[in-house]
Amino acid sequence: MSMDFRFPEHPLAGTTTSGALADRLIAATADKMAEFEQSAAPGLELPRLYAGHAVLDDATADLLYVLGLLIECGVEEVGGCELRARIPPLIASLDPATVEAFASYRVGETVLRIGGLDSLPSELHQTVLDAVHSPGIVDRLADTDAIPPNFAVVASRCLRALAELRGGEAPAELPDLLDRVRSMFSSPTGWLNDGMGNWVHYDIYTPDMYLFAEPLADQLGPGWASGLSKVLTDLDEVAQPGGAIVWGRSIGALGMAITIELAAIAAGRDLDVPQDRWLARADATLDDLVEWFPNGVIAAHQNRAAMFYRGPARRLQMTLDIYGKLLLSALELRQRPDVVGAASTDAYLPAERFISFDDSQRATVWSYRAKPLSFALPTVFGFSADYAASPRSPGLFEQPTSGHPVMLPVITPLGRDDRTGTSNAPLVPAGLPTSVEHNPGSVTIVHDGWAPAGSDEPTVAGRRTATYRVEGRSLVVAEHLQFDDPDLPGPLTLTVAEPAGRPLDVEFDAGRVQAIDTSGIAEWRSFWGELPRVYQAELEPAAMVNFTWKVTPRLRVASTIHGHPYDRSLYDPLADRVVALGAGIPDDKLVQRLHEIDVLHMAWPEWWSGVDPQRTAEVLAQVKATGTAIVWTQHNLLPHFFKTDEAAASYQLWAEAADAVIHHSQAGYDVALATYQYGPNTEHHVIPHGHWGREYEAVAHTTREDVELAEGWAPCRLRVAVIGTPRVEKNLQLVVDAVHACARDDIQLVIRVDLSVAVPDDPRIIAEFGHLDFNQYLRRVKAFDAVILPFAPSGMLTTGTAFDCIGAGVPAITSNWDFFDETFAGADIRYGETVEDLTRCLDNLTPEDLDRSRQTLIDLRPAFDWEPIADQTLAVLEAAALSKA
């Protein structure tokens, strides 16, 4: 065998460059804008009303901004519309008095981008200046509690644009605003609190403020770049698929877009950050984000829930806002087009990180990122449950947007709001924690009292001490609750929401537990999707309440033979314990799929990755690089039809790569181990192959006569057969010759052959070529008195036809093979090895011999039932997945 193949380093794993990513961003945005023009804004003219909501000037400003950015990116036409020609009428449609804040600077910067006021008709000059002025935002900034700090950056950009448009001195307010912005970026940790009043909002607006301030960077001094470097370094280990930050307001699609912006600025600027991983992250995020824009309009409000201030009324504006972010990212990336991204497998490497956002040591985030389990647990304090101290992970641990708090002990005062019919505001652990202690693999958080979200004044006095720890693939939380007065104003509950497509196993060791169907209910939607089921534990109040809850994501197993009878038989008994998926084929989306599974369950490698060793090595490198466990049920010693050195080399690579190998017999295990060198940590397990009895239930009422009539077979007393596809290991010639030599005139042989078999002219032998329909295969077995298994044991590990005999209760006439000794345990009829042996066996075969074999085989069925086999297989799959933790 030729074994000189090694796993290349992340081959075909989707590496990119900053220039290539820039091109992708521009092309994707232009394509989506063409769809937007067709579906929502023919001629790039916005409707005045969209699905019942007024389309206001903020959307017009964003459309202007996107058109200007497209032009700067080199796109002059979209959907048959000339972009430069559309800008003046859009400006003319604005009411300057209603254009404020973000909309203001976007109008101004667009006009500057296309050449300044001189590029427009003179009658539009004052409209532009008035729209960019935005006096309201500057006035409000005088009261620091009235407006989020990030608006200082927005106001600075408005005033700077106004100055450049006028071609004169900057407005008087600009120097003070720039000083204020400069001071914002002096945080020792780099993290900025965007909260108002007592709120502590370390959230998506920390990196977003750096992004907003990027055009001002040259005026802000070194604090901007050094702070951004710190934040990007932190987020490198906190980011998850679905967003660099996954808690707080305005995440979901916006968080994904900001992830791309952060990657662009990491690549385009001289920052001390892992540019290659950020590029890989952006490349993967773009693939996901594009799917949020069917027909060019954002779907953040469809089966998902955006923030209330970005609700359906702002659907078109939000669409254009994100297109602008993508184009800004492209322009940033073009500054350094040759930066090389990491392999896509490295976009989210395993990491555990604990970050204190400020000197208090109370505002923190604990991030745990591993193949079996990933989440971020923030301890901040904000106006809604989006800031509550609960684990977050898109597609796994999700919080209904500004909805009922999950994964926290909550007190819900009894009664309802008479106007809305909704329950009173739930009480959550109040404000910032009093302490947060991190140890590897765990964190302990202490809160004093319970209050409505947004308040740090406790309504219920007491203390919550919670220790979160990772145990394998599970998050386990030990709760210790104390109440000064256990007579609570309402029920004490803890709820875990299950996202669509990601079943969770949730355990509580106390309380009245219910699984509640919430599918289709709008209030049970997160930023990313539906939460169709919640698990709720209602706990008995007392002065002291101690309990533990545990959440385990159900194991995701991708089978390379998904839908095959073997696969169905194995995974049907596990339907409520495993998410069984198809592995697809190794294509350019393989890495993306591998990130969404825990175990690759291989059956026949040649069906999936082929028999070319180089290609096999490339595919296996991707599987290994994503941390996906490999469990190989080794059915064959070599492929059925490709018994070459290359095929053997490919099998050797699978042997080295497999985390676990399942063998269907001890005999097969011994042969496999003597043939291949397995990995030093490969676990070997002997688990029987299941019998095919369930498959034969479909033809239970088929009679011998039915089959004879359908097939045109003459009735006979003894019909024997060789079933299954011709293989080189099956000595078909031996069977044909033995039956031909047989002295019996009541025998009939049904056999599928290939061209290598010389079939004598014997009316007792029905020899066929070609493929059988599966149902026909099953029906035929009902008309066989016995099945002959003429296997040469060398080169074989097992044969599935043995389990046809057990499942269908058809006597087995077998050759000498230790696999048959082990499997049938004497229930077969052994003929030996030669033509003469088989002829003698057939000549002497009696009805009593057949009855004995039939009944003994039926008695073997419990040992080959699929349910215990599935249980044993699941244990192997679980262990393999845990080996990647």
mmCIF file with all atom_site columns, C-alpha atoms in Angstrom, residues 196-322:
data_model
loop_
_atom_site.group_PDB
_atom_site.id
_atom_site.type_symbol
_atom_site.label_atom_id
_atom_site.label_alt_id
_atom_site.label_comp_id
_atom_site.label_asym_id
_atom_site.label_entity_id
_atom_site.label_seq_id
_atom_site.pdbx_PDB_ins_code
_atom_site.Cartn_x
_atom_site.Cartn_y
_atom_site.Cartn_z
_atom_site.occupancy
_atom_site.B_iso_or_equiv
_atom_site.pdbx_formal_charge
_atom_site.auth_seq_id
_atom_site.auth_comp_id
_atom_site.auth_asym_id
_atom_site.auth_atom_id
_atom_site.pdbx_PDB_model_num
ATOM 1   C CA . MET A 1 196 ? -27.239 56.639 30.105 1.00 0.00 ? 196 MET A CA 1
ATOM 2   C CA . GLY A 1 197 ? -27.731 57.415 33.778 1.00 0.00 ? 197 GLY A CA 1
ATOM 3   C CA . ASN A 1 198 ? -27.033 54.327 35.898 1.00 0.00 ? 198 ASN A CA 1
ATOM 4   C CA . TRP A 1 199 ? -27.109 51.953 32.961 1.00 0.00 ? 199 TRP A CA 1
ATOM 5   C CA . VAL A 1 200 ? -23.888 50.162 32.143 1.00 0.00 ? 200 VAL A CA 1
ATOM 6   C CA . HIS A 1 201 ? -24.043 49.396 28.427 1.00 0.00 ? 201 HIS A CA 1
ATOM 7   C CA . TYR A 1 202 ? -20.855 47.653 27.397 1.00 0.00 ? 202 TYR A CA 1
ATOM 8   C CA . ASP A 1 203 ? -22.352 46.306 24.237 1.00 0.00 ? 203 ASP A CA 1
ATOM 9   C CA . ILE A 1 204 ? -22.255 46.481 20.463 1.00 0.00 ? 204 ILE A CA 1
ATOM 10  C CA . TYR A 1 205 ? -21.899 50.248 20.601 1.00 0.00 ? 205 TYR A CA 1
ATOM 11  C CA . THR A 1 206 ? -18.380 50.024 22.031 1.00 0.00 ? 206 THR A CA 1
ATOM 12  C CA . PRO A 1 207 ? -16.909 48.799 18.737 1.00 0.00 ? 207 PRO A CA 1
ATOM 13  C CA . ASP A 1 208 ? -19.525 50.735 16.804 1.00 0.00 ? 208 ASP A CA 1
ATOM 14  C CA . MET A 1 209 ? -18.360 54.013 18.363 1.00 0.00 ? 209 MET A CA 1
ATOM 15  C CA . TYR A 1 210 ? -14.858 53.269 17.149 1.00 0.00 ? 210 TYR A CA 1
ATOM 16  C CA . LEU A 1 211 ? -16.275 52.597 13.695 1.00 0.00 ? 211 LEU A CA 1
ATOM 17  C CA . PHE A 1 212 ? -18.350 55.794 13.714 1.00 0.00 ? 212 PHE A CA 1
ATOM 18  C CA . ALA A 1 213 ? -15.285 57.750 14.769 1.00 0.00 ? 213 ALA A CA 1
ATOM 19  C CA . GLU A 1 214 ? -13.010 56.297 12.069 1.00 0.00 ? 214 GLU A CA 1
ATOM 20  C CA . PRO A 1 215 ? -13.377 59.331 9.738  1.00 0.00 ? 215 PRO A CA 1
ATOM 21  C CA . LEU A 1 216 ? -12.230 61.484 12.685 1.00 0.00 ? 216 LEU A CA 1
ATOM 22  C CA . ALA A 1 217 ? -9.317  59.234 13.666 1.00 0.00 ? 217 ALA A CA 1
ATOM 23  C CA . ASP A 1 218 ? -6.612  61.655 12.518 1.00 0.00 ? 218 ASP A CA 1
ATOM 24  C CA . GLN A 1 219 ? -8.049  64.294 14.872 1.00 0.00 ? 219 GLN A CA 1
ATOM 25  C CA . LEU A 1 220 ? -8.498  62.009 17.870 1.00 0.00 ? 220 LEU A CA 1
ATOM 26  C CA . GLY A 1 221 ? -4.923  61.145 18.751 1.00 0.00 ? 221 GLY A CA 1
ATOM 27  C CA . PRO A 1 222 ? -3.518  57.706 19.672 1.00 0.00 ? 222 PRO A CA 1
ATOM 28  C CA . GLY A 1 223 ? -6.360  56.758 22.026 1.00 0.00 ? 223 GLY A CA 1
ATOM 29  C CA . TRP A 1 224 ? -8.669  55.765 19.206 1.00 0.00 ? 224 TRP A CA 1
ATOM 30  C CA . ALA A 1 225 ? -6.266  53.245 17.619 1.00 0.00 ? 225 ALA A CA 1
ATOM 31  C CA . SER A 1 226 ? -4.946  51.808 20.884 1.00 0.00 ? 226 SER A CA 1
ATOM 32  C CA . GLY A 1 227 ? -8.451  51.427 22.328 1.00 0.00 ? 227 GLY A CA 1
ATOM 33  C CA . LEU A 1 228 ? -9.748  49.791 19.165 1.00 0.00 ? 228 LEU A CA 1
ATOM 34  C CA . SER A 1 229 ? -6.799  47.379 19.177 1.00 0.00 ? 229 SER A CA 1
ATOM 35  C CA . LYS A 1 230 ? -7.665  46.309 22.723 1.00 0.00 ? 230 LYS A CA 1
ATOM 36  C CA . VAL A 1 231 ? -11.337 45.804 21.899 1.00 0.00 ? 231 VAL A CA 1
ATOM 37  C CA . LEU A 1 232 ? -10.594 43.862 18.710 1.00 0.00 ? 232 LEU A CA 1
ATOM 38  C CA . THR A 1 233 ? -8.155  41.630 20.591 1.00 0.00 ? 233 THR A CA 1
ATOM 39  C CA . ASP A 1 234 ? -10.782 40.936 23.238 1.00 0.00 ? 234 ASP A CA 1
ATOM 40  C CA . LEU A 1 235 ? -13.494 40.285 20.685 1.00 0.00 ? 235 LEU A CA 1
ATOM 41  C CA . ASP A 1 236 ? -11.242 37.920 18.782 1.00 0.00 ? 236 ASP A CA 1
ATOM 42  C CA . GLU A 1 237 ? -11.902 35.430 21.582 1.00 0.00 ? 237 GLU A CA 1
ATOM 43  C CA . VAL A 1 238 ? -15.472 36.486 22.373 1.00 0.00 ? 238 VAL A CA 1
ATOM 44  C CA . ALA A 1 239 ? -16.982 36.695 18.880 1.00 0.00 ? 239 ALA A CA 1
ATOM 45  C CA . GLN A 1 240 ? -19.320 33.925 17.810 1.00 0.00 ? 240 GLN A CA 1
ATOM 46  C CA . PRO A 1 241 ? -21.030 32.989 14.577 1.00 0.00 ? 241 PRO A CA 1
ATOM 47  C CA . GLY A 1 242 ? -23.903 35.433 14.615 1.00 0.00 ? 242 GLY A CA 1
ATOM 48  C CA . GLY A 1 243 ? -21.963 38.449 15.844 1.00 0.00 ? 243 GLY A CA 1
ATOM 49  C CA . ALA A 1 244 ? -18.853 39.805 17.491 1.00 0.00 ? 244 ALA A CA 1
ATOM 50  C CA . ILE A 1 245 ? -21.144 40.841 20.362 1.00 0.00 ? 245 ILE A CA 1
ATOM 51  C CA . VAL A 1 246 ? -24.277 38.837 21.071 1.00 0.00 ? 246 VAL A CA 1
ATOM 52  C CA . TRP A 1 247 ? -25.838 40.634 24.024 1.00 0.00 ? 247 TRP A CA 1
ATOM 53  C CA . GLY A 1 248 ? -27.555 43.975 24.481 1.00 0.00 ? 248 GLY A CA 1
ATOM 54  C CA . ARG A 1 249 ? -29.531 45.996 21.980 1.00 0.00 ? 249 ARG A CA 1
ATOM 55  C CA . SER A 1 250 ? -29.269 46.177 18.198 1.00 0.00 ? 250 SER A CA 1
ATOM 56  C CA . ILE A 1 251 ? -27.591 42.842 17.612 1.00 0.00 ? 251 ILE A CA 1
ATOM 57  C CA . GLY A 1 252 ? -28.687 40.179 15.115 1.00 0.00 ? 252 GLY A CA 1
ATOM 58  C CA . ALA A 1 253 ? -28.206 41.439 11.570 1.00 0.00 ? 253 ALA A CA 1
ATOM 59  C CA . LEU A 1 254 ? -26.585 44.671 12.719 1.00 0.00 ? 254 LEU A CA 1
ATOM 60  C CA . GLY A 1 255 ? -24.152 42.741 14.876 1.00 0.00 ? 255 GLY A CA 1
ATOM 61  C CA . MET A 1 256 ? -23.194 40.609 11.904 1.00 0.00 ? 256 MET A CA 1
ATOM 62  C CA . ALA A 1 257 ? -22.654 43.686 9.744  1.00 0.00 ? 257 ALA A CA 1
ATOM 63  C CA . ILE A 1 258 ? -20.510 45.276 12.446 1.00 0.00 ? 258 ILE A CA 1
ATOM 64  C CA . THR A 1 259 ? -18.455 42.075 12.614 1.00 0.00 ? 259 THR A CA 1
ATOM 65  C CA . ILE A 1 260 ? -17.608 42.620 8.950  1.00 0.00 ? 260 ILE A CA 1
ATOM 66  C CA . GLU A 1 261 ? -16.820 46.290 9.585  1.00 0.00 ? 261 GLU A CA 1
ATOM 67  C CA . LEU A 1 262 ? -14.473 45.351 12.423 1.00 0.00 ? 262 LEU A CA 1
ATOM 68  C CA . ALA A 1 263 ? -12.659 42.886 10.199 1.00 0.00 ? 263 ALA A CA 1
ATOM 69  C CA . ALA A 1 264 ? -12.292 45.562 7.543  1.00 0.00 ? 264 ALA A CA 1
ATOM 70  C CA . ILE A 1 265 ? -10.837 48.098 9.920  1.00 0.00 ? 265 ILE A CA 1
ATOM 71  C CA . ALA A 1 266 ? -8.530  45.451 11.389 1.00 0.00 ? 266 ALA A CA 1
ATOM 72  C CA . ALA A 1 267 ? -7.176  44.735 7.912  1.00 0.00 ? 267 ALA A CA 1
ATOM 73  C CA . GLY A 1 268 ? -7.201  48.300 6.619  1.00 0.00 ? 268 GLY A CA 1
ATOM 74  C CA . ARG A 1 269 ? -5.457  49.940 9.570  1.00 0.00 ? 269 ARG A CA 1
ATOM 75  C CA . ASP A 1 270 ? -2.123  49.458 11.281 1.00 0.00 ? 270 ASP A CA 1
ATOM 76  C CA . LEU A 1 271 ? -3.557  47.837 14.393 1.00 0.00 ? 271 LEU A CA 1
ATOM 77  C CA . ASP A 1 272 ? -1.979  45.163 16.563 1.00 0.00 ? 272 ASP A CA 1
ATOM 78  C CA . VAL A 1 273 ? -4.736  42.600 16.029 1.00 0.00 ? 273 VAL A CA 1
ATOM 79  C CA . PRO A 1 274 ? -5.106  39.162 14.381 1.00 0.00 ? 274 PRO A CA 1
ATOM 80  C CA . GLN A 1 275 ? -6.066  40.444 10.950 1.00 0.00 ? 275 GLN A CA 1
ATOM 81  C CA . ASP A 1 276 ? -6.118  36.970 9.396  1.00 0.00 ? 276 ASP A CA 1
ATOM 82  C CA . ARG A 1 277 ? -8.748  35.600 11.779 1.00 0.00 ? 277 ARG A CA 1
ATOM 83  C CA . TRP A 1 278 ? -10.895 38.715 11.493 1.00 0.00 ? 278 TRP A CA 1
ATOM 84  C CA . LEU A 1 279 ? -10.878 38.374 7.710  1.00 0.00 ? 279 LEU A CA 1
ATOM 85  C CA . ALA A 1 280 ? -11.889 34.713 7.961  1.00 0.00 ? 280 ALA A CA 1
ATOM 86  C CA . ARG A 1 281 ? -14.673 35.715 10.343 1.00 0.00 ? 281 ARG A CA 1
ATOM 87  C CA . ALA A 1 282 ? -15.947 38.419 7.983  1.00 0.00 ? 282 ALA A CA 1
ATOM 88  C CA . ASP A 1 283 ? -15.876 36.069 5.015  1.00 0.00 ? 283 ASP A CA 1
ATOM 89  C CA . ALA A 1 284 ? -17.995 33.520 6.872  1.00 0.00 ? 284 ALA A CA 1
ATOM 90  C CA . THR A 1 285 ? -20.318 36.193 8.269  1.00 0.00 ? 285 THR A CA 1
ATOM 91  C CA . LEU A 1 286 ? -21.049 37.594 4.813  1.00 0.00 ? 286 LEU A CA 1
ATOM 92  C CA . ASP A 1 287 ? -22.279 34.181 3.674  1.00 0.00 ? 287 ASP A CA 1
ATOM 93  C CA . ASP A 1 288 ? -24.744 34.148 6.569  1.00 0.00 ? 288 ASP A CA 1
ATOM 94  C CA . LEU A 1 289 ? -25.776 37.788 6.361  1.00 0.00 ? 289 LEU A CA 1
ATOM 95  C CA . VAL A 1 290 ? -26.684 37.751 2.668  1.00 0.00 ? 290 VAL A CA 1
ATOM 96  C CA . GLU A 1 291 ? -29.389 35.214 3.482  1.00 0.00 ? 291 GLU A CA 1
ATOM 97  C CA . TRP A 1 292 ? -31.110 37.830 5.677  1.00 0.00 ? 292 TRP A CA 1
ATOM 98  C CA . PHE A 1 293 ? -32.074 39.826 2.559  1.00 0.00 ? 293 PHE A CA 1
ATOM 99  C CA . PRO A 1 294 ? -34.577 37.893 0.452  1.00 0.00 ? 294 PRO A CA 1
ATOM 100 C CA . ASN A 1 295 ? -35.644 40.085 -2.464 1.00 0.00 ? 295 ASN A CA 1
ATOM 101 C CA . GLY A 1 296 ? -33.186 42.706 -1.272 1.00 0.00 ? 296 GLY A CA 1
ATOM 102 C CA . VAL A 1 297 ? -35.154 43.700 1.857  1.00 0.00 ? 297 VAL A CA 1
ATOM 103 C CA . ILE A 1 298 ? -34.030 42.709 5.327  1.00 0.00 ? 298 ILE A CA 1
ATOM 104 C CA . ALA A 1 299 ? -35.846 39.843 7.037  1.00 0.00 ? 299 ALA A CA 1
ATOM 105 C CA . ALA A 1 300 ? -34.864 40.860 10.576 1.00 0.00 ? 300 ALA A CA 1
ATOM 106 C CA . HIS A 1 301 ? -38.574 41.343 11.338 1.00 0.00 ? 301 HIS A CA 1
ATOM 107 C CA . GLN A 1 302 ? -39.822 38.089 9.818  1.00 0.00 ? 302 GLN A CA 1
ATOM 108 C CA . ASN A 1 303 ? -39.820 35.157 12.253 1.00 0.00 ? 303 ASN A CA 1
ATOM 109 C CA . ARG A 1 304 ? -37.277 37.211 14.159 1.00 0.00 ? 304 ARG A CA 1
ATOM 110 C CA . ALA A 1 305 ? -37.515 40.307 16.347 1.00 0.00 ? 305 ALA A CA 1
ATOM 111 C CA . ALA A 1 306 ? -35.488 43.478 15.939 1.00 0.00 ? 306 ALA A CA 1
ATOM 112 C CA . MET A 1 307 ? -35.307 46.116 18.691 1.00 0.00 ? 307 MET A CA 1
ATOM 113 C CA . PHE A 1 308 ? -38.475 48.150 19.114 1.00 0.00 ? 308 PHE A CA 1
ATOM 114 C CA . TYR A 1 309 ? -36.766 51.281 17.752 1.00 0.00 ? 309 TYR A CA 1
ATOM 115 C CA . ARG A 1 310 ? -35.695 49.323 14.691 1.00 0.00 ? 310 ARG A CA 1
ATOM 116 C CA . GLY A 1 311 ? -39.083 47.682 14.205 1.00 0.00 ? 311 GLY A CA 1
ATOM 117 C CA . PRO A 1 312 ? -41.062 47.144 10.994 1.00 0.00 ? 312 PRO A CA 1
ATOM 118 C CA . ALA A 1 313 ? -41.499 50.892 10.559 1.00 0.00 ? 313 ALA A CA 1
ATOM 119 C CA . ARG A 1 314 ? -37.760 51.117 9.860  1.00 0.00 ? 314 ARG A CA 1
ATOM 120 C CA . ARG A 1 315 ? -37.477 48.017 7.719  1.00 0.00 ? 315 ARG A CA 1
ATOM 121 C CA . LEU A 1 316 ? -36.309 49.800 4.570  1.00 0.00 ? 316 LEU A CA 1
ATOM 122 C CA . GLN A 1 317 ? -34.025 52.116 6.537  1.00 0.00 ? 317 GLN A CA 1
ATOM 123 C CA . MET A 1 318 ? -32.430 49.163 8.318  1.00 0.00 ? 318 MET A CA 1
ATOM 124 C CA . THR A 1 319 ? -31.918 47.409 4.995  1.00 0.00 ? 319 THR A CA 1
ATOM 125 C CA . LEU A 1 320 ? -30.048 50.379 3.576  1.00 0.00 ? 320 LEU A CA 1
ATOM 126 C CA . ASP A 1 321 ? -28.157 50.995 6.827  1.00 0.00 ? 321 ASP A CA 1
ATOM 127 C CA . ILE A 1 322 ? -26.578 47.538 6.565  1.00 0.00 ? 322 ILE A CA 1
#
